[in-house]
PDB file of C-alpha atoms in Angstrom:
ATOM      1  CA  MET A 892     150.559 103.160  68.638  1.00  0.00           C
ATOM      2  CA  LYS A 893     146.489 102.732  68.727  1.00  0.00           C
ATOM      3  CA  SER A 894     144.498 105.454  68.980  1.00  0.00           C
ATOM      4  CA  LYS A 895     141.575 105.831  70.963  1.00  0.00           C
ATOM      5  CA  ASP A 896     138.963 104.894  68.589  1.00  0.00           C
ATOM      6  CA  ASP A 897     141.047 101.709  68.202  1.00  0.00           C
ATOM      7  CA  ALA A 898     140.975 100.749  71.105  1.00  0.00           C
ATOM      8  CA  ALA A 899     137.470 100.982  71.495  1.00  0.00           C
ATOM      9  CA  GLU A 900     136.788  98.586  68.531  1.00  0.00           C
ATOM     10  CA  GLY A 901     138.720  95.997  70.327  1.00  0.00           C
ATOM     11  CA  ALA A 902     136.628  95.738  73.073  1.00  0.00           C
ATOM     12  CA  ARG A 903     132.764  94.577  72.845  1.00  0.00           C
ATOM     13  CA  THR A 904     131.054  95.605  76.063  1.00  0.00           C
ATOM     14  CA  THR A 905     127.553  93.223  76.508  1.00  0.00           C
ATOM     15  CA  ARG A 906     124.806  93.876  79.211  1.00  0.00           C
ATOM     16  CA  THR A 907     123.276  90.498  80.718  1.00  0.00           C
ATOM     17  CA  LYS A 908     120.130  90.680  82.598  1.00  0.00           C
ATOM     18  CA  PHE A 909     119.228  87.787  84.823  1.00  0.00           C
ATOM     19  CA  ASP A 910     117.116  87.196  88.095  1.00  0.00           C
ATOM     20  CA  GLY A 911     119.017  86.997  91.340  1.00  0.00           C
ATOM     21  CA  VAL A 912     118.381  85.275  94.096  1.00  0.00           C
ATOM     22  CA  LEU A 913     118.425  86.173  97.932  1.00  0.00           C
ATOM     23  CA  LEU A 914     118.482  83.757 100.509  1.00  0.00           C
ATOM     24  CA  THR A 915     118.236  85.001 103.701  1.00  0.00           C
ATOM     25  CA  ILE A 916     118.398  82.777 106.979  1.00  0.00           C
ATOM     26  CA  ARG A 917     117.340  84.409 110.011  1.00  0.00           C
ATOM     27  CA  SER A 918     118.641  83.165 113.645  1.00  0.00           C
ATOM     28  CA  ARG A 919     117.580  83.923 117.527  1.00  0.00           C
ATOM     29  CA  LYS A 920     121.744  82.998 118.128  1.00  0.00           C
ATOM     30  CA  SER A 921     123.641  85.834 118.468  1.00  0.00           C
ATOM     31  CA  PHE A 922     126.227  87.821 115.945  1.00  0.00           C
ATOM     32  CA  PHE A 923     128.799  86.214 117.556  1.00  0.00           C
ATOM     33  CA  GLU A 924     127.367  82.603 117.874  1.00  0.00           C
ATOM     34  CA  VAL A 925     126.786  82.560 114.314  1.00  0.00           C
ATOM     35  CA  THR A 926     130.074  84.038 112.926  1.00  0.00           C
ATOM     36  CA  GLN A 927     131.689  80.969 115.647  1.00  0.00           C
ATOM     37  CA  ALA A 928     129.329  78.710 114.378  1.00  0.00           C
ATOM     38  CA  ILE A 929     130.183  79.261 110.209  1.00  0.00           C
ATOM     39  CA  GLU A 930     134.153  79.446 111.281  1.00  0.00           C
ATOM     40  CA  SER A 931     134.836  76.345 113.715  1.00  0.00           C
ATOM     41  CA  SER A 932     132.214  74.422 110.914  1.00  0.00           C
ATOM     42  CA  LEU A 933     134.563  75.481 108.207  1.00  0.00           C
ATOM     43  CA  GLN A 934     138.189  75.181 107.319  1.00  0.00           C
ATOM     44  CA  ARG A 935     140.241  78.063 106.050  1.00  0.00           C
ATOM     45  CA  PHE A 936     141.633  78.240 102.714  1.00  0.00           C
ATOM     46  CA  HIS A 937     145.282  79.311 102.765  1.00  0.00           C
ATOM     47  CA  ILE A 938     146.106  81.356  99.328  1.00  0.00           C
ATOM     48  CA  PRO A 939     149.851  81.519 100.227  1.00  0.00           C
ATOM     49  CA  LYS A 940     149.894  77.932 100.950  1.00  0.00           C
ATOM     50  CA  LEU A 941     148.087  77.305  97.217  1.00  0.00           C
ATOM     51  CA  MET A 942     150.523  79.287  95.582  1.00  0.00           C
ATOM     52  CA  GLU A 943     153.420  77.596  97.642  1.00  0.00           C
ATOM     53  CA  TYR A 944     152.485  74.570  95.526  1.00  0.00           C
ATOM     54  CA  VAL A 945     151.301  76.606  92.015  1.00  0.00           C
ATOM     55  CA  THR A 946     154.660  78.691  91.891  1.00  0.00           C
ATOM     56  CA  HIS A 947     156.286  75.238  92.003  1.00  0.00           C
ATOM     57  CA  GLY A 948     154.569  73.742  89.707  1.00  0.00           C
ATOM     58  CA  ASP A 949     153.475  70.892  92.164  1.00  0.00           C
ATOM     59  CA  ARG A 950     150.197  69.883  90.701  1.00  0.00           C
ATOM     60  CA  ALA A 951     150.170  66.747  93.089  1.00  0.00           C
ATOM     61  CA  GLY A 952     150.617  69.603  96.047  1.00  0.00           C
ATOM     62  CA  VAL A 953     148.060  71.518  94.996  1.00  0.00           C
ATOM     63  CA  GLU A 954     145.520  68.993  94.522  1.00  0.00           C
ATOM     64  CA  ALA A 955     146.121  67.794  98.010  1.00  0.00           C
ATOM     65  CA  TYR A 956     145.990  70.785  99.268  1.00  0.00           C
ATOM     66  CA  VAL A 957     142.608  71.668  97.490  1.00  0.00           C
ATOM     67  CA  ASP A 958     141.284  68.204  98.413  1.00  0.00           C
ATOM     68  CA  SER A 959     142.478  68.808 102.442  1.00  0.00           C
ATOM     69  CA  THR A 960     140.575  71.957 102.812  1.00  0.00           C
ATOM     70  CA  SER A 961     137.157  70.939 100.658  1.00  0.00           C
ATOM     71  CA  THR A 962     135.227  69.099 103.123  1.00  0.00           C
ATOM     72  CA  PRO A 963     132.425  70.476 103.493  1.00  0.00           C
ATOM     73  CA  MET A 964     133.319  73.657 102.081  1.00  0.00           C
ATOM     74  CA  SER A 965     136.267  76.801 103.382  1.00  0.00           C
ATOM     75  CA  ILE A 966     136.508  79.901 103.957  1.00  0.00           C
ATOM     76  CA  PHE A 967     138.648  81.883 101.399  1.00  0.00           C
ATOM     77  CA  TRP A 968     138.274  85.282 102.624  1.00  0.00           C
ATOM     78  CA  ASP A 969     136.863  87.373 105.263  1.00  0.00           C
ATOM     79  CA  PHE A 970     135.955  90.764 106.261  1.00  0.00           C
ATOM     80  CA  GLU A 971     134.777  92.528 109.188  1.00  0.00           C
ATOM     81  CA  GLN A 972     132.602  95.287 108.721  1.00  0.00           C
ATOM     82  CA  GLY A 973     130.479  96.273 111.765  1.00  0.00           C
ATOM     83  CA  SER A 974     133.215  97.998 113.942  1.00  0.00           C
ATOM     84  CA  THR A 975     133.869 100.514 110.600  1.00  0.00           C
ATOM     85  CA  MET A 976     130.037 100.787 110.177  1.00  0.00           C
ATOM     86  CA  ARG A 977     130.319 101.526 114.100  1.00  0.00           C
ATOM     87  CA  LEU A 978     132.326 104.156 114.421  1.00  0.00           C
ATOM     88  CA  ALA A 979     130.210 105.800 111.600  1.00  0.00           C
ATOM     89  CA  GLY A 980     127.413 105.514 113.693  1.00  0.00           C
ATOM     90  CA  ILE A 981     125.837 102.955 112.044  1.00  0.00           C
ATOM     91  CA  PRO A 982     124.604  99.965 114.958  1.00  0.00           C
ATOM     92  CA  VAL A 983     125.525  97.464 113.344  1.00  0.00           C
ATOM     93  CA  GLU A 984     128.241  93.533 113.157  1.00  0.00           C
ATOM     94  CA  SER A 985     128.311  92.602 109.672  1.00  0.00           C
ATOM     95  CA  LYS A 986     131.347  90.005 108.523  1.00  0.00           C
ATOM     96  CA  PHE A 987     131.814  89.239 104.834  1.00  0.00           C
ATOM     97  CA  TYR A 988     132.786  85.669 103.845  1.00  0.00           C
ATOM     98  CA  LEU A 989     133.973  84.251 100.830  1.00  0.00           C
ATOM     99  CA  VAL A 990     133.061  80.409 100.920  1.00  0.00           C
ATOM    100  CA  GLY A 991     132.795  77.722  98.787  1.00  0.00           C
ATOM    101  CA  ASN A 992     134.806  74.218  97.798  1.00  0.00           C
ATOM    102  CA  ALA A 993     137.672  74.039  95.519  1.00  0.00           C
ATOM    103  CA  VAL A 994     136.942  70.406  93.848  1.00  0.00           C
ATOM    104  CA  ILE A 995     133.206  71.788  93.496  1.00  0.00           C
ATOM    105  CA  ALA A 996     134.156  74.889  91.671  1.00  0.00           C
ATOM    106  CA  ARG A 997     135.814  72.671  89.305  1.00  0.00           C
ATOM    107  CA  GLY A 998     132.582  71.972  87.765  1.00  0.00           C
ATOM    108  CA  LEU A 999     131.859  75.705  86.681  1.00  0.00           C
ATOM    109  CA  PHE A1000     135.162  76.832  86.031  1.00  0.00           C
ATOM    110  CA  GLU A1001     135.620  74.097  83.008  1.00  0.00           C
ATOM    111  CA  TYR A1002     132.607  75.813  81.782  1.00  0.00           C
ATOM    112  CA  SER A1003     133.795  79.226  82.256  1.00  0.00           C
ATOM    113  CA  GLY A1004     136.550  81.383  83.768  1.00  0.00           C
ATOM    114  CA  ALA A1005     133.875  83.915  84.320  1.00  0.00           C
ATOM    115  CA  ALA A1006     132.730  81.267  87.422  1.00  0.00           C
ATOM    116  CA  GLY A1007     135.363  83.425  89.320  1.00  0.00           C
ATOM    117  CA  LEU A1008     132.685  86.169  89.687  1.00  0.00           C
ATOM    118  CA  GLY A1009     130.224  83.897  91.956  1.00  0.00           C
ATOM    119  CA  ALA A1010     132.892  80.995  93.143  1.00  0.00           C
ATOM    120  CA  PRO A1011     133.522  81.397  96.121  1.00  0.00           C
ATOM    121  CA  VAL A1012     129.940  82.153  96.861  1.00  0.00           C
ATOM    122  CA  ARG A1013     129.563  85.688  99.178  1.00  0.00           C
ATOM    123  CA  VAL A1014     127.548  84.886 102.508  1.00  0.00           C
ATOM    124  CA  CYS A1015     127.231  87.839 104.904  1.00  0.00           C
ATOM    125  CA  VAL A1016     126.544  87.603 108.348  1.00  0.00           C
ATOM    126  CA  SER A1017     124.749  91.099 110.354  1.00  0.00           C
ATOM    127  CA  GLN A1018     122.797  91.785 112.655  1.00  0.00           C
ATOM    128  CA  ARG A1019     121.095  95.755 113.637  1.00  0.00           C
ATOM    129  CA  ASP A1020     120.669  96.546 117.397  1.00  0.00           C
ATOM    130  CA  GLY A1021     117.570  95.165 118.278  1.00  0.00           C
ATOM    131  CA  GLU A1022     116.799  92.770 115.272  1.00  0.00           C
ATOM    132  CA  GLN A1023     117.575  88.931 114.855  1.00  0.00           C
ATOM    133  CA  THR A1024     121.153  88.481 112.820  1.00  0.00           C
ATOM    134  CA  ARG A1025     120.876  87.379 109.298  1.00  0.00           C
ATOM    135  CA  ILE A1026     122.711  85.560 107.292  1.00  0.00           C
ATOM    136  CA  ASP A1027     122.689  86.627 103.805  1.00  0.00           C
ATOM    137  CA  MET A1028     123.401  84.939 100.133  1.00  0.00           C
ATOM    138  CA  ASP A1029     123.123  84.890  96.444  1.00  0.00           C
ATOM    139  CA  LEU A1030     121.398  82.072  95.499  1.00  0.00           C
ATOM    140  CA  PRO A1031     124.171  80.246  93.315  1.00  0.00           C
ATOM    141  CA  SER A1032     122.083  78.710  90.957  1.00  0.00           C
ATOM    142  CA  ALA A1033     120.082  82.107  89.956  1.00  0.00           C
ATOM    143  CA  PHE A1034     123.367  83.941  90.222  1.00  0.00           C
ATOM    144  CA  PHE A1035     125.079  81.329  87.787  1.00  0.00           C
ATOM    145  CA  SER A1036     121.951  81.201  85.872  1.00  0.00           C
ATOM    146  CA  LYS A1037     123.462  84.355  83.842  1.00  0.00           C
ATOM    147  CA  PHE A1038     125.888  82.104  82.429  1.00  0.00           C
ATOM    148  CA  PRO A1039     124.315  80.434  79.406  1.00  0.00           C
ATOM    149  CA  GLU A1040     127.565  78.702  79.597  1.00  0.00           C
ATOM    150  CA  THR A1041     127.416  77.327  82.499  1.00  0.00           C
ATOM    151  CA  GLN A1042     123.818  75.506  82.432  1.00  0.00           C
ATOM    152  CA  PRO A1043     124.962  71.987  81.796  1.00  0.00           C
ATOM    153  CA  SER A1044     126.344  72.082  85.374  1.00  0.00           C
ATOM    154  CA  SER A1045     124.972  70.434  88.131  1.00  0.00           C
ATOM    155  CA  VAL A1046     127.407  73.161  90.305  1.00  0.00           C
ATOM    156  CA  PRO A1047     125.179  75.817  91.074  1.00  0.00           C
ATOM    157  CA  ALA A1048     121.921  73.787  92.140  1.00  0.00           C
ATOM    158  CA  LEU A1049     124.805  71.443  94.860  1.00  0.00           C
ATOM    159  CA  LEU A1050     126.070  74.642  95.916  1.00  0.00           C
ATOM    160  CA  ASP A1051     122.806  76.014  96.923  1.00  0.00           C
ATOM    161  CA  ALA A1052     121.819  72.811  98.536  1.00  0.00           C
ATOM    162  CA  LYS A1053     124.946  72.374 100.188  1.00  0.00           C
ATOM    163  CA  LEU A1054     125.809  75.887 101.495  1.00  0.00           C
ATOM    164  CA  THR A1055     121.567  76.585 102.536  1.00  0.00           C
ATOM    165  CA  LYS A1056     122.073  73.204 104.925  1.00  0.00           C
ATOM    166  CA  LEU A1057     125.515  74.414 106.131  1.00  0.00           C
ATOM    167  CA  LEU A1058     124.305  77.998 106.782  1.00  0.00           C
ATOM    168  CA  GLU A1059     120.900  77.185 108.241  1.00  0.00           C
ATOM    169  CA  ASP A1060     122.956  74.489 110.685  1.00  0.00           C
ATOM    170  CA  CYS A1061     125.163  77.658 111.650  1.00  0.00           C
ATOM    171  CA  ALA A1062     122.171  79.636 112.532  1.00  0.00           C
ATOM    172  CA  ALA A1063     120.320  76.662 114.454  1.00  0.00           C
TER     173      ALA A1063
END
């Protein structure tokens, strides 16, 4: 049995500082119009469907499913936070999404498994009472700059361009 000291010797913790960039897109559209535009522009990536292929070792099925849900991007997960905040007395609508393209993301995972920390990309749509709707996301190129091993990848800049355009279109 390992002692607490032995376990501590087996782990190494590092801290890496990096400069993040918050991208904010403001819209005159309502929160509901913006979220509807996002949800009608993107497909849903259904994780249980993917796992059926994975469980059966069906690589061709995985490839076909990933390809079919990757144009232009997919919603991997969403979480509606506004109703809870309103119950807490905070006058805000808010919805959080994980958005990405599994085909494009391969160009990050080939460099580091830690790419899963930022792919899919976090996007939050919110609107405080009396204010404009806003879409916020960590700019992928800035987010991935903290991983030296992903520096050769063109994917972060590609995600910047594709997601910014897509979200601007949804906000317009």
